[in-house]
Short mmCIF file of C-alpha atoms in Angstrom, two decimals:
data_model
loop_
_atom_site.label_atom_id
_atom_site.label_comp_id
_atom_site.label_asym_id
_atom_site.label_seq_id
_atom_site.Cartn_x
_atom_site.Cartn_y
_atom_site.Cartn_z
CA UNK A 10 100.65 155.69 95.83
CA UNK A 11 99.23 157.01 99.08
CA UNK A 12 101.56 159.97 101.02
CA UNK A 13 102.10 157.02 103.42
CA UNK A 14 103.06 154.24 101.08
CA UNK A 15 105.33 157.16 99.53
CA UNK A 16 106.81 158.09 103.35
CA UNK A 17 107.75 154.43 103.81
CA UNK A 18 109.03 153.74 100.48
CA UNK A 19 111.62 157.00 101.23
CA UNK A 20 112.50 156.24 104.50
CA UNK A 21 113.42 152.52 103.62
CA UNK A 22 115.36 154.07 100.97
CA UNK A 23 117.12 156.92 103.59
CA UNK A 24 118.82 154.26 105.89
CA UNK A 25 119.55 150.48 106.03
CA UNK A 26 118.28 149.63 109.10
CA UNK A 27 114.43 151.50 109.99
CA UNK A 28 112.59 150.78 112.79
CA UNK A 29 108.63 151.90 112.94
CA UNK A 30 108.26 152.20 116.58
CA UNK A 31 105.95 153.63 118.77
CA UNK A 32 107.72 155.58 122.43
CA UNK A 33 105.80 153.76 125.13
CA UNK A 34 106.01 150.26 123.63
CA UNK A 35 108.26 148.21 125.68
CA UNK A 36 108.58 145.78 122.48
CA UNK A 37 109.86 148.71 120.72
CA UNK A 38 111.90 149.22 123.27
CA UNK A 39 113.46 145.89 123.47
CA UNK A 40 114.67 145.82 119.60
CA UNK A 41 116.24 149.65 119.89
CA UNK A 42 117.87 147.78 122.81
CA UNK A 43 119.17 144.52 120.32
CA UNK A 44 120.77 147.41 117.64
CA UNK A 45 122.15 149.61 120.71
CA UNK A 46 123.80 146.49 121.84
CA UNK A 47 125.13 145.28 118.72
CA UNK A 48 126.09 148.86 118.17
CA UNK A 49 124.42 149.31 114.77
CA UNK A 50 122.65 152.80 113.93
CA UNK A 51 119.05 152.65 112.77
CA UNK A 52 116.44 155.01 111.84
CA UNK A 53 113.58 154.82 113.87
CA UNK A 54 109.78 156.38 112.73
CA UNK A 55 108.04 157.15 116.03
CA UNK A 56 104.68 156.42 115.08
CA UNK A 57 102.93 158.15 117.99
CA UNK A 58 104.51 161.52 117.75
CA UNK A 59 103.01 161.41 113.45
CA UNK A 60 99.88 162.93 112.96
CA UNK A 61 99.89 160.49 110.21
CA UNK A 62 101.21 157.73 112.00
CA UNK A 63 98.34 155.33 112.08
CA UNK A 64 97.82 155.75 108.25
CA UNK A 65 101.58 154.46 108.38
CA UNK A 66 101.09 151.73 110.63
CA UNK A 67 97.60 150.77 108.07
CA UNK A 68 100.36 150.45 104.87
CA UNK A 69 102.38 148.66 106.91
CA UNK A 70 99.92 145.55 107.79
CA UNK A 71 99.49 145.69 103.83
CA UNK A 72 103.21 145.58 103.21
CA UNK A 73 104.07 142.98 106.11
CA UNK A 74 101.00 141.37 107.47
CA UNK A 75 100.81 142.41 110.74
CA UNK A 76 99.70 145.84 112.25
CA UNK A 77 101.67 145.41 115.64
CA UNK A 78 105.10 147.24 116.46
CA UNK A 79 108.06 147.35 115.77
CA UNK A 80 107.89 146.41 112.43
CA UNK A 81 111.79 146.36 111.61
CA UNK A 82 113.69 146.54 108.27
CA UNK A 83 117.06 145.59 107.21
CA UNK A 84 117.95 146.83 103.47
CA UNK A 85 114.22 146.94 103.02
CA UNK A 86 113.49 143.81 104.21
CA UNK A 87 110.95 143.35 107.04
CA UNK A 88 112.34 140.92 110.16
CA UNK A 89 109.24 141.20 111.90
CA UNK A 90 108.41 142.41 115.40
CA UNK A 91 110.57 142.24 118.39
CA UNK A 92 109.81 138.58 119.26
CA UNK A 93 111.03 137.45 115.70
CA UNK A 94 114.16 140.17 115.97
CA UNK A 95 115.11 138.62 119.41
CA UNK A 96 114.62 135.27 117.87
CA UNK A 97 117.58 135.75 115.17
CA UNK A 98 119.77 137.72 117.18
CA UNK A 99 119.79 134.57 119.69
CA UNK A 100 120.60 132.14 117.03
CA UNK A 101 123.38 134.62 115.83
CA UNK A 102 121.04 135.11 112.51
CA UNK A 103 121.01 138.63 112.65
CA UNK A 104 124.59 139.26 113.12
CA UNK A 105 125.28 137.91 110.33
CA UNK A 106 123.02 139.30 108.23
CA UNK A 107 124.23 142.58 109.38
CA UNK A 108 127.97 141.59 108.76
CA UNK A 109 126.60 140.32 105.16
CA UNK A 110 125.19 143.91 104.49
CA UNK A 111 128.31 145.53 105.94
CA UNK A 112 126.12 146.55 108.59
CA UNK A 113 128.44 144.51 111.42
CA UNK A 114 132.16 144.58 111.90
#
């Protein structure tokens, strides 16, 4: 397993809700904005600021299927990007499968 694959695997592991991001990406920016609302805590993995943050981003599009950001994760399972993220938090999806994991009062 590649330092990468292992750096993912631990951080998925470290919190329940992970957020690979990158600083200037307004997407990224929108879905710290959906958790901040909802007032939920969430890691977040700045991919930008890693010097190995593009070999992150590469495992990533093998794990998920897509190489854009955010890539977000609920107990280890990936919601997709903002637009998907925005998507179940309008149709009240994501609530409650944050109140399902204890997540959400």
């Amino acid at each position: 397993m590649s330092s990468a694959s292992s750096f993912i695997e631990q951080t998925l592991d470290s919190s329940p809700v992970v957020i690979f991001s990158k600083r200037y990406c307004p997407y990224c920016i929108k879905a710290k904005q959906v958790f901040d609302d909802l007032q939920v805590s969430y890691h977040t993995v700045e991919l930008d600021g890693r010097a190995d943050g593009s070999d992150i981003q590469k495992v990533l599009k093998q794990m998920t299927g897509a190489s854009t950001v955010p890539r977000v994760f609920v107990n280890k399972q990936c919601l997709g990007g903002c637009s998907d993220l925005e998507e179940m938090y309008e149709n009240n999806k994501l609530q409650t499968l944050l109140k399902s994991n204890g997540l959400l009062q």
